[in-house]
CSV table of C-alpha atoms in Angstrom, one decimal:
chain,number,residue,atom,x,y,z
A,1,SER,CA,-16.7,-42.6,-40.4
A,2,LYS,CA,-17.8,-43.9,-43.8
A,3,THR,CA,-18.1,-40.3,-45.1
A,4,THR,CA,-14.6,-39.4,-44.1
A,5,THR,CA,-13.1,-42.7,-45.5
A,6,THR,CA,-15.0,-42.2,-48.8
A,7,THR,CA,-13.8,-38.6,-49.0
A,8,VAL,CA,-10.2,-39.7,-48.5
A,9,ARG,CA,-10.5,-42.2,-51.4
A,10,LEU,CA,-12.1,-39.6,-53.7
A,11,LEU,CA,-9.4,-37.1,-52.9
A,12,GLU,CA,-6.7,-39.6,-53.7
A,13,ALA,CA,-8.3,-40.3,-57.0
A,14,ILE,CA,-8.7,-36.6,-57.8
A,15,THR,CA,-5.1,-36.0,-56.8
A,16,ALA,CA,-3.9,-38.7,-59.2
A,17,ALA,CA,-6.0,-37.2,-62.0
A,18,THR,CA,-4.5,-33.8,-61.2
A,19,ALA,CA,-1.0,-35.2,-61.4
A,20,ALA,CA,-1.9,-36.5,-64.9
A,21,GLY,CA,-3.1,-33.0,-65.9
A,22,MET,CA,-6.8,-33.9,-66.0
A,23,CYS,CA,-8.2,-31.5,-63.5
A,24,ASP,CA,-9.0,-27.8,-63.9
A,25,PRO,CA,-8.9,-25.1,-61.1
A,26,GLN,CA,-12.7,-25.4,-60.5
A,27,THR,CA,-12.5,-29.1,-59.9
A,28,LEU,CA,-9.6,-28.7,-57.4
A,29,ALA,CA,-11.3,-25.8,-55.6
A,30,VAL,CA,-14.6,-27.6,-55.2
A,31,ALA,CA,-12.8,-30.8,-54.1
A,32,ALA,CA,-10.8,-29.0,-51.5
A,33,ASP,CA,-13.8,-27.1,-50.2
A,34,SER,CA,-15.9,-30.3,-50.0
A,35,ALA,CA,-13.1,-32.1,-48.1
A,36,ALA,CA,-12.7,-29.2,-45.7
A,37,ASP,CA,-16.5,-29.3,-45.0
A,38,VAL,CA,-16.2,-33.1,-44.2
A,39,TYR,CA,-13.2,-32.3,-41.9
A,40,ARG,CA,-15.1,-29.7,-40.0
A,41,SER,CA,-18.0,-32.1,-39.5
A,42,SER,CA,-15.7,-34.9,-38.3
A,43,ARG,CA,-14.2,-32.5,-35.8
A,44,GLU,CA,-17.5,-31.3,-34.5
A,45,GLN,CA,-18.7,-34.9,-34.2
A,46,GLN,CA,-15.4,-35.8,-32.4
A,47,GLN,CA,-14.5,-38.6,-34.7
A,48,ASP,CA,-11.4,-40.6,-34.1
A,49,SER,CA,-8.1,-38.9,-34.8
A,50,ASN,CA,-7.0,-41.5,-37.4
A,51,SER,CA,-9.8,-40.5,-39.7
A,52,LYS,CA,-9.1,-36.8,-39.4
A,53,HIS,CA,-5.4,-37.4,-39.9
A,54,GLY,CA,-6.1,-39.4,-43.0
A,55,LEU,CA,-8.2,-36.6,-44.4
A,56,GLN,CA,-5.5,-34.1,-43.6
A,57,ALA,CA,-2.8,-36.2,-45.4
A,58,SER,CA,-5.0,-36.5,-48.5
A,59,MET,CA,-5.6,-32.8,-48.5
A,60,GLN,CA,-1.8,-32.3,-48.1
A,61,GLN,CA,-1.2,-34.3,-51.3
A,62,LEU,CA,-3.9,-32.5,-53.2
A,63,MET,CA,-2.5,-29.1,-52.3
A,64,GLN,CA,0.9,-30.1,-53.6
A,65,HIS,CA,-0.6,-30.1,-57.1
A,66,VAL,CA,-2.4,-26.8,-56.7
A,67,VAL,CA,0.6,-24.5,-56.8
A,68,PRO,CA,1.1,-24.6,-60.5
A,69,ILE,CA,-2.5,-23.7,-61.3
A,70,LEU,CA,-3.0,-20.9,-58.7
A,71,HIS,CA,-2.2,-18.2,-61.2
A,72,SER,CA,-5.2,-19.3,-63.4
A,73,CYS,CA,-7.8,-19.4,-60.5
A,74,THR,CA,-10.7,-17.0,-60.3
A,75,SER,CA,-11.1,-15.0,-57.1
A,76,GLN,CA,-13.7,-17.4,-55.8
A,77,GLN,CA,-11.5,-20.5,-56.6
A,78,LEU,CA,-8.5,-18.9,-54.9
A,79,LEU,CA,-10.6,-18.1,-51.8
A,80,MET,CA,-11.9,-21.7,-51.7
A,81,LEU,CA,-8.4,-23.2,-51.9
A,82,LEU,CA,-7.0,-20.8,-49.2
A,83,THR,CA,-9.9,-21.4,-46.9
A,84,ALA,CA,-9.8,-25.2,-47.3
A,85,ALA,CA,-6.1,-25.3,-46.5
A,86,ALA,CA,-6.5,-23.1,-43.5
A,87,SER,CA,-9.6,-24.9,-42.0
A,88,THR,CA,-8.0,-28.3,-42.3
A,89,GLY,CA,-4.7,-27.3,-40.7
A,90,VAL,CA,-2.5,-28.7,-43.5
A,91,GLN,CA,1.0,-27.4,-44.0
A,92,PRO,CA,1.0,-25.3,-47.1
A,93,PRO,CA,3.4,-26.9,-49.7
A,94,ASP,CA,6.4,-25.0,-50.9
A,95,GLY,CA,5.5,-21.9,-52.9
A,96,PHE,CA,1.7,-22.1,-52.0
A,97,LEU,CA,1.4,-18.9,-49.9
A,98,LEU,CA,3.7,-16.8,-52.1
A,99,ALA,CA,1.8,-17.8,-55.3
A,100,ALA,CA,-1.6,-17.3,-53.7
A,101,VAL,CA,-0.6,-13.9,-52.3
A,102,GLN,CA,0.8,-12.7,-55.6
A,103,HIS,CA,-2.2,-13.8,-57.5
A,104,ALA,CA,-4.6,-12.2,-55.0
A,105,GLN,CA,-2.7,-9.0,-55.2
A,106,MET,CA,-3.1,-8.9,-59.0
A,107,LEU,CA,-6.8,-9.6,-58.7
A,108,ALA,CA,-7.1,-6.8,-56.2
A,109,GLN,CA,-5.3,-4.4,-58.4
A,110,GLN,CA,-7.7,-5.3,-61.2
A,111,GLN,CA,-10.6,-4.7,-58.9
A,112,GLN,CA,-11.8,-8.3,-59.2
A,113,LEU,CA,-12.1,-8.9,-55.4
A,114,SER,CA,-15.3,-8.4,-53.4
A,115,ASN,CA,-15.2,-7.5,-49.8
A,116,ARG,CA,-16.1,-11.1,-49.0
A,117,CYS,CA,-13.1,-12.4,-50.9
A,118,ILE,CA,-10.7,-9.9,-49.4
A,119,ALA,CA,-11.9,-10.6,-45.8
A,120,GLY,CA,-11.8,-14.4,-46.4
A,121,MET,CA,-8.3,-14.3,-48.0
A,122,LEU,CA,-6.9,-12.2,-45.2
A,123,GLU,CA,-8.3,-14.6,-42.6
A,124,ALA,CA,-7.0,-17.7,-44.4
A,125,VAL,CA,-3.5,-16.3,-44.8
A,126,ALA,CA,-3.5,-15.2,-41.2
A,127,LYS,CA,-4.3,-18.7,-40.1
A,128,LEU,CA,-1.8,-20.3,-42.5
A,129,GLN,CA,1.0,-18.0,-41.3
A,130,ALA,CA,0.1,-19.2,-37.8
A,131,HIS,CA,1.9,-16.4,-36.0
A,132,VAL,CA,1.6,-17.7,-32.5
A,133,VAL,CA,3.4,-14.7,-31.3
A,134,SER,CA,2.7,-12.6,-28.2
A,135,VAL,CA,1.9,-9.0,-28.9
A,136,THR,CA,1.8,-6.6,-26.0
A,137,GLY,CA,1.6,-9.7,-23.7
A,138,HIS,CA,-1.5,-11.2,-25.4
A,139,ASP,CA,-1.6,-14.7,-26.9
A,140,TYR,CA,-2.8,-15.1,-30.5
A,141,ALA,CA,-4.3,-18.4,-29.3
A,142,ALA,CA,-6.6,-16.5,-27.0
A,143,ALA,CA,-8.4,-15.3,-30.0
A,144,THR,CA,-9.2,-18.7,-31.3
A,145,ALA,CA,-12.0,-19.1,-28.9
A,146,ALA,CA,-13.8,-16.2,-30.3
A,147,SER,CA,-14.2,-17.3,-33.9
A,148,VAL,CA,-16.3,-20.1,-35.1
A,149,SER,CA,-14.2,-20.9,-38.1
A,150,LEU,CA,-10.8,-20.9,-36.5
A,151,PRO,CA,-8.6,-24.0,-36.5
A,152,GLN,CA,-8.0,-25.9,-33.2
A,153,GLN,CA,-5.3,-24.4,-31.0
A,154,LYS,CA,-3.3,-27.7,-31.0
A,155,GLN,CA,-3.2,-27.7,-34.8
A,156,LEU,CA,-1.8,-24.2,-34.8
A,157,GLN,CA,0.9,-25.2,-32.3
A,158,GLN,CA,1.8,-28.3,-34.3
A,159,HIS,CA,2.3,-26.3,-37.5
A,160,HIS,CA,4.1,-23.4,-35.8
A,161,CYS,CA,7.6,-24.6,-37.0
A,162,ALA,CA,6.3,-25.3,-40.5
A,163,ALA,CA,4.6,-21.9,-40.7
A,164,ASN,CA,7.9,-20.3,-39.7
A,165,ARG,CA,9.6,-22.0,-42.7
A,166,GLN,CA,6.7,-20.8,-44.9
A,167,HIS,CA,7.1,-17.3,-43.5
A,168,GLN,CA,10.7,-17.2,-44.6
A,169,GLU,CA,9.5,-17.9,-48.1
A,170,LEU,CA,6.8,-15.2,-48.0
A,171,THR,CA,8.9,-12.3,-46.8
A,172,ARG,CA,7.6,-9.7,-44.4
A,173,PRO,CA,7.9,-6.9,-47.0
A,174,GLN,CA,5.9,-9.0,-49.5
A,175,LEU,CA,3.3,-9.8,-46.9
A,176,ARG,CA,3.1,-6.1,-45.9
A,177,GLN,CA,2.6,-4.9,-49.5
A,178,TRP,CA,-0.1,-7.5,-50.0
A,179,ILE,CA,-2.0,-6.4,-47.0
A,180,ILE,CA,-1.8,-2.8,-48.1
A,181,THR,CA,-3.1,-3.7,-51.5
A,182,MET,CA,-6.0,-5.7,-50.0
A,183,LEU,CA,-6.9,-2.9,-47.6
A,184,ARG,CA,-7.0,-0.4,-50.4
A,185,ALA,CA,-9.4,-2.6,-52.3
A,186,PHE,CA,-11.6,-3.2,-49.2
A,187,SER,CA,-14.7,-1.0,-48.9
A,188,ALA,CA,-15.4,-0.5,-45.2
A,189,GLU,CA,-18.4,1.6,-46.1
A,190,SER,CA,-20.3,-1.3,-47.6
A,191,ALA,CA,-18.8,-4.1,-45.5
A,192,LEU,CA,-21.0,-6.5,-43.5
A,193,PRO,CA,-20.3,-7.3,-39.8
A,194,ASP,CA,-18.5,-10.6,-40.5
A,195,GLU,CA,-16.3,-8.9,-43.2
A,196,LEU,CA,-15.3,-6.1,-40.9
A,197,THR,CA,-14.5,-8.5,-38.1
A,198,MET,CA,-12.5,-10.9,-40.3
A,199,VAL,CA,-10.3,-8.1,-41.6
A,200,LEU,CA,-9.6,-6.5,-38.2
A,201,TRP,CA,-8.9,-9.9,-36.6
A,202,SER,CA,-6.6,-10.9,-39.5
A,203,LEU,CA,-4.6,-7.7,-39.2
A,204,ALA,CA,-4.0,-8.4,-35.5
A,205,VAL,CA,-2.9,-11.9,-36.1
A,206,LEU,CA,-0.6,-10.8,-38.9
A,207,GLU,CA,0.8,-8.1,-36.6
A,208,TYR,CA,0.1,-5.4,-39.1
A,209,HIS,CA,-1.0,-2.0,-37.8
A,210,PRO,CA,-3.0,-0.3,-40.5
A,211,GLY,CA,-2.6,3.2,-39.0
A,212,LEU,CA,-4.8,5.4,-36.9
A,213,ALA,CA,-6.5,7.0,-40.0
A,214,TRP,CA,-7.7,3.6,-41.2
A,215,LEU,CA,-8.7,2.4,-37.8
A,216,ASN,CA,-10.6,5.6,-36.7
A,217,LYS,CA,-12.0,7.0,-39.9
A,218,LEU,CA,-12.7,3.8,-41.7
A,219,TRP,CA,-13.0,0.7,-39.5
A,220,LEU,CA,-14.4,2.2,-36.3
A,221,GLN,CA,-16.6,4.8,-38.0
A,222,HIS,CA,-18.3,2.3,-40.3
A,223,SER,CA,-18.5,-0.6,-37.8
A,224,GLN,CA,-20.1,1.5,-35.1
A,225,GLN,CA,-23.5,1.8,-36.7
A,226,GLN,CA,-23.5,-2.0,-37.3
A,227,LEU,CA,-22.4,-3.1,-33.8
A,228,PRO,CA,-26.0,-3.9,-32.8
A,229,ARG,CA,-26.0,-6.6,-35.5
A,230,PHE,CA,-22.7,-8.1,-34.4
A,231,THR,CA,-22.8,-11.6,-33.0
A,232,ALA,CA,-21.0,-12.5,-29.7
A,233,SER,CA,-18.2,-14.1,-31.8
A,234,GLN,CA,-17.8,-10.9,-33.9
A,235,LEU,CA,-17.9,-8.6,-30.8
A,236,ALA,CA,-15.3,-10.7,-29.1
A,237,SER,CA,-13.0,-11.0,-32.1
A,238,ALA,CA,-13.2,-7.3,-32.8
A,239,GLY,CA,-12.6,-6.4,-29.1
A,240,TRP,CA,-9.6,-8.6,-28.9
A,241,ALA,CA,-8.2,-7.4,-32.2
A,242,LEU,CA,-8.2,-3.8,-31.0
A,243,THR,CA,-6.3,-4.8,-27.8
A,244,VAL,CA,-3.4,-6.1,-29.9
A,245,PRO,CA,-2.1,-2.7,-31.1
A,246,ASN,CA,-3.4,-1.3,-27.7
A,247,HIS,CA,-5.7,1.0,-29.6
A,248,LYS,CA,-8.4,2.8,-27.5
A,249,PRO,CA,-11.5,3.4,-29.5
A,250,PHE,CA,-13.3,6.7,-29.2
A,251,LYS,CA,-16.0,6.8,-26.5
A,252,SER,CA,-19.1,6.6,-28.7
A,253,TRP,CA,-17.7,3.4,-30.3
A,254,SER,CA,-16.9,1.9,-26.9
A,255,ARG,CA,-20.4,2.7,-25.6
A,256,ALA,CA,-22.0,1.1,-28.7
A,257,TRP,CA,-19.7,-2.0,-28.3
A,258,THR,CA,-20.6,-2.3,-24.6
A,259,GLU,CA,-24.3,-2.1,-25.3
A,260,ALA,CA,-24.0,-4.7,-28.1
A,261,ALA,CA,-22.0,-7.0,-25.8
A,262,ARG,CA,-24.7,-6.6,-23.1
A,263,SER,CA,-27.3,-8.1,-25.4
A,264,GLN,CA,-25.0,-11.0,-26.4
A,265,THR,CA,-23.6,-12.2,-23.0
A,266,ALA,CA,-26.3,-14.9,-22.5
A,267,ALA,CA,-25.7,-16.3,-26.0
A,268,ALA,CA,-21.9,-16.2,-25.8
A,269,SER,CA,-19.8,-19.3,-25.6
A,270,PRO,CA,-17.3,-19.6,-22.7
A,271,GLY,CA,-14.5,-18.5,-25.0
A,272,GLN,CA,-16.5,-15.6,-26.4
A,273,LEU,CA,-17.6,-14.4,-23.0
A,274,SER,CA,-14.1,-14.5,-21.6
A,275,LEU,CA,-12.8,-12.4,-24.5
A,276,LEU,CA,-15.7,-9.9,-24.1
A,277,LEU,CA,-14.8,-9.4,-20.5
A,278,TYR,CA,-11.1,-9.2,-21.2
A,279,ALA,CA,-11.7,-6.6,-24.0
A,280,ALA,CA,-14.0,-4.6,-21.8
A,281,VAL,CA,-11.2,-4.0,-19.4
A,282,THR,CA,-8.3,-3.6,-21.9
A,283,LEU,CA,-10.3,-1.1,-24.0
A,284,ASP,CA,-11.3,0.9,-20.9
A,285,CYS,CA,-15.0,0.4,-21.5
A,286,HIS,CA,-17.4,1.8,-18.9
A,287,VAL,CA,-19.8,-0.9,-17.7
A,288,ASP,CA,-22.6,-0.3,-15.2
A,289,LYS,CA,-23.7,-2.6,-12.4
A,290,SER,CA,-26.4,-4.4,-14.4
A,291,TRP,CA,-24.0,-5.1,-17.3
A,292,LEU,CA,-21.4,-6.5,-14.9
A,293,LEU,CA,-23.8,-8.7,-12.9
A,294,GLY,CA,-25.4,-9.9,-16.1
A,295,ALA,CA,-22.1,-11.0,-17.5
A,296,ALA,CA,-21.1,-12.6,-14.1
A,297,VAL,CA,-24.4,-14.6,-14.0
A,298,ALA,CA,-23.8,-15.8,-17.6
A,299,ALA,CA,-20.3,-16.8,-16.6
A,300,ALA,CA,-21.5,-18.7,-13.5
A,301,ASN,CA,-24.0,-20.6,-15.6
A,302,SER,CA,-21.4,-21.9,-17.9
A,303,ILE,CA,-18.3,-21.8,-15.7
A,304,ARG,CA,-17.9,-25.6,-15.6
A,305,ARG,CA,-17.3,-25.6,-19.3
A,306,TRP,CA,-14.6,-22.9,-19.2
A,307,SER,CA,-11.0,-23.9,-20.1
A,308,ALA,CA,-8.1,-22.7,-17.9
A,309,ARG,CA,-7.4,-20.0,-20.6
A,310,ASP,CA,-11.1,-18.8,-20.5
A,311,LEU,CA,-10.8,-18.5,-16.7
A,312,SER,CA,-7.6,-16.5,-16.8
A,313,LEU,CA,-9.1,-14.1,-19.3
A,314,GLY,CA,-12.7,-13.9,-18.2
A,315,LEU,CA,-12.4,-14.0,-14.5
A,316,TRP,CA,-9.5,-11.5,-14.6
A,317,GLY,CA,-11.9,-9.3,-16.6
A,318,LEU,CA,-14.7,-9.6,-14.0
A,319,ALA,CA,-12.2,-8.9,-11.2
A,320,GLN,CA,-10.8,-5.8,-12.9
A,321,LEU,CA,-14.3,-4.5,-13.6
A,322,GLY,CA,-15.0,-4.6,-9.8
A,323,LEU,CA,-17.4,-7.6,-9.5
A,324,ARG,CA,-16.4,-8.3,-5.9
A,325,ALA,CA,-17.9,-5.0,-4.8
A,326,VAL,CA,-21.4,-5.6,-6.3
A,327,ALA,CA,-21.8,-9.4,-6.3
A,328,ASP,CA,-23.3,-11.5,-3.5
A,329,VAL,CA,-21.3,-14.3,-1.8
A,330,GLU,CA,-23.1,-17.1,-3.7
A,331,LEU,CA,-22.2,-15.7,-7.1
A,332,LEU,CA,-18.6,-15.1,-6.1
A,333,GLU,CA,-18.2,-18.6,-4.7
A,334,ALA,CA,-19.7,-20.1,-7.9
A,335,LEU,CA,-17.0,-18.4,-10.0
A,336,TRP,CA,-14.1,-18.6,-7.5
A,337,SER,CA,-14.5,-22.3,-6.8
A,338,GLN,CA,-13.8,-23.2,-10.4
A,339,LEU,CA,-10.3,-21.7,-10.1
A,340,SER,CA,-9.5,-24.6,-7.7
A,341,ALA,CA,-11.2,-27.3,-9.7
A,342,GLN,CA,-9.1,-30.3,-10.5
A,343,GLN,CA,-9.3,-29.8,-14.3
A,344,THR,CA,-8.2,-26.1,-13.9
A,345,VAL,CA,-5.2,-27.0,-11.8
A,346,ALA,CA,-4.2,-29.8,-14.2
A,347,ALA,CA,-4.3,-27.3,-17.1
A,348,MET,CA,-2.2,-24.6,-15.4
A,349,PRO,CA,1.1,-25.8,-16.9
A,350,GLU,CA,-0.3,-25.1,-20.4
A,351,LEU,CA,-0.8,-21.4,-19.5
A,352,SER,CA,1.7,-18.6,-20.3
A,353,PRO,CA,3.2,-16.7,-17.3
A,354,HIS,CA,1.0,-13.7,-18.2
A,355,GLN,CA,-2.1,-15.9,-18.1
A,356,LEU,CA,-1.0,-17.4,-14.8
A,357,LEU,CA,-0.7,-13.9,-13.4
A,358,GLN,CA,-4.1,-13.0,-14.6
A,359,MET,CA,-5.5,-16.1,-12.9
A,360,LEU,CA,-3.7,-15.3,-9.6
A,361,GLN,CA,-5.2,-11.8,-9.7
A,362,ALA,CA,-8.6,-13.2,-10.3
A,363,VAL,CA,-8.1,-15.6,-7.3
A,364,VAL,CA,-7.3,-12.8,-5.0
A,365,LEU,CA,-9.7,-10.2,-6.3
A,366,LEU,CA,-12.7,-12.4,-6.6
A,367,ARG,CA,-12.3,-14.4,-3.3
A,368,PRO,CA,-15.5,-14.6,-1.3
A,369,PRO,CA,-15.4,-12.6,2.0
A,370,ALA,CA,-14.9,-15.8,4.0
A,371,ALA,CA,-11.9,-17.0,1.9
A,372,PRO,CA,-8.5,-15.8,3.3
A,373,VAL,CA,-5.7,-14.6,1.0
A,374,SER,CA,-3.6,-17.6,2.0
A,375,ALA,CA,-6.2,-20.0,0.8
A,376,ALA,CA,-6.5,-18.0,-2.5
A,377,ALA,CA,-2.8,-18.3,-3.0
A,378,ALA,CA,-2.9,-22.0,-2.4
A,379,VAL,CA,-5.3,-22.4,-5.3
A,380,VAL,CA,-2.5,-21.6,-7.8
A,381,GLY,CA,0.1,-23.6,-5.9
A,382,LEU,CA,1.9,-20.6,-4.3
């Protein structure tokens, strides 16, 4: 589009000015933030890949000139730069993450970071680290469907090798110490729902367990009263993040989360609904018949838009929650038939063995009464 093309040219001019020492941190932060906004719009509008790649390349060049000035950024400027890099999927240049983390740690120690900055920085670093690592059998990529601001899964996979090189530069002890500093500066008591969710999701992606005291006495306790205000995306992200360390919340929190999820099932996207169902099972939440049927009807209404990954998570969740015992044949057939749809079968090679197993279990446990087990097995090519 003309907007993307013009943005690329402006970024190139700003990059040249930066190389000549003519741009300050505020100019670079606003330029990066503006370019990221254009990139998100072009992705939502499904513009041609050449335009998006051109914008990414321009962002890459701009970021190479950011490292020397990171130490002089304000908290807001640093957040804007980190978020822009994460949302456009660029490979962080050498030294970028290490310099950003060190400066953020200093700002946190000087009490110059708000909850919003802490949550945003944790989320951005988690995305940039791109740890597509399986934790207790769960794919990090499964969480991407639950967050509106997350980068596309393909981008994460493309940058996996590059992120590993960056990870060697930012050592695990350094990353761990930075996370500890950020959590100490974070006030769970006054945090808003999106801030609470971003922090918990980031810890799960970064594979950092904050300890039971932090989870129970701070995060769970202070998030429980706000759960009715959580969106479907926030409920799904929080639910998934708690499954990563295999942490079972106390019963009052689980009840509040389940009730909040009940009110959000109709508004949830396919990815969000599938994660809500997956989390409800994994966190041992008690759901009643009306909750289960409501979620199943919402799933059936959008089932044709579900990806293979959504099906493996969401229909496995419905199956494990006992849907077959309470649903009528028509509802079961609407859900079950999508498992044998051409697009589902074609996408199966992209699933992990764990996800394939979940799909097989859903095929067997959700089969309508008239469908024999042999036919169910044939759906997944067994």
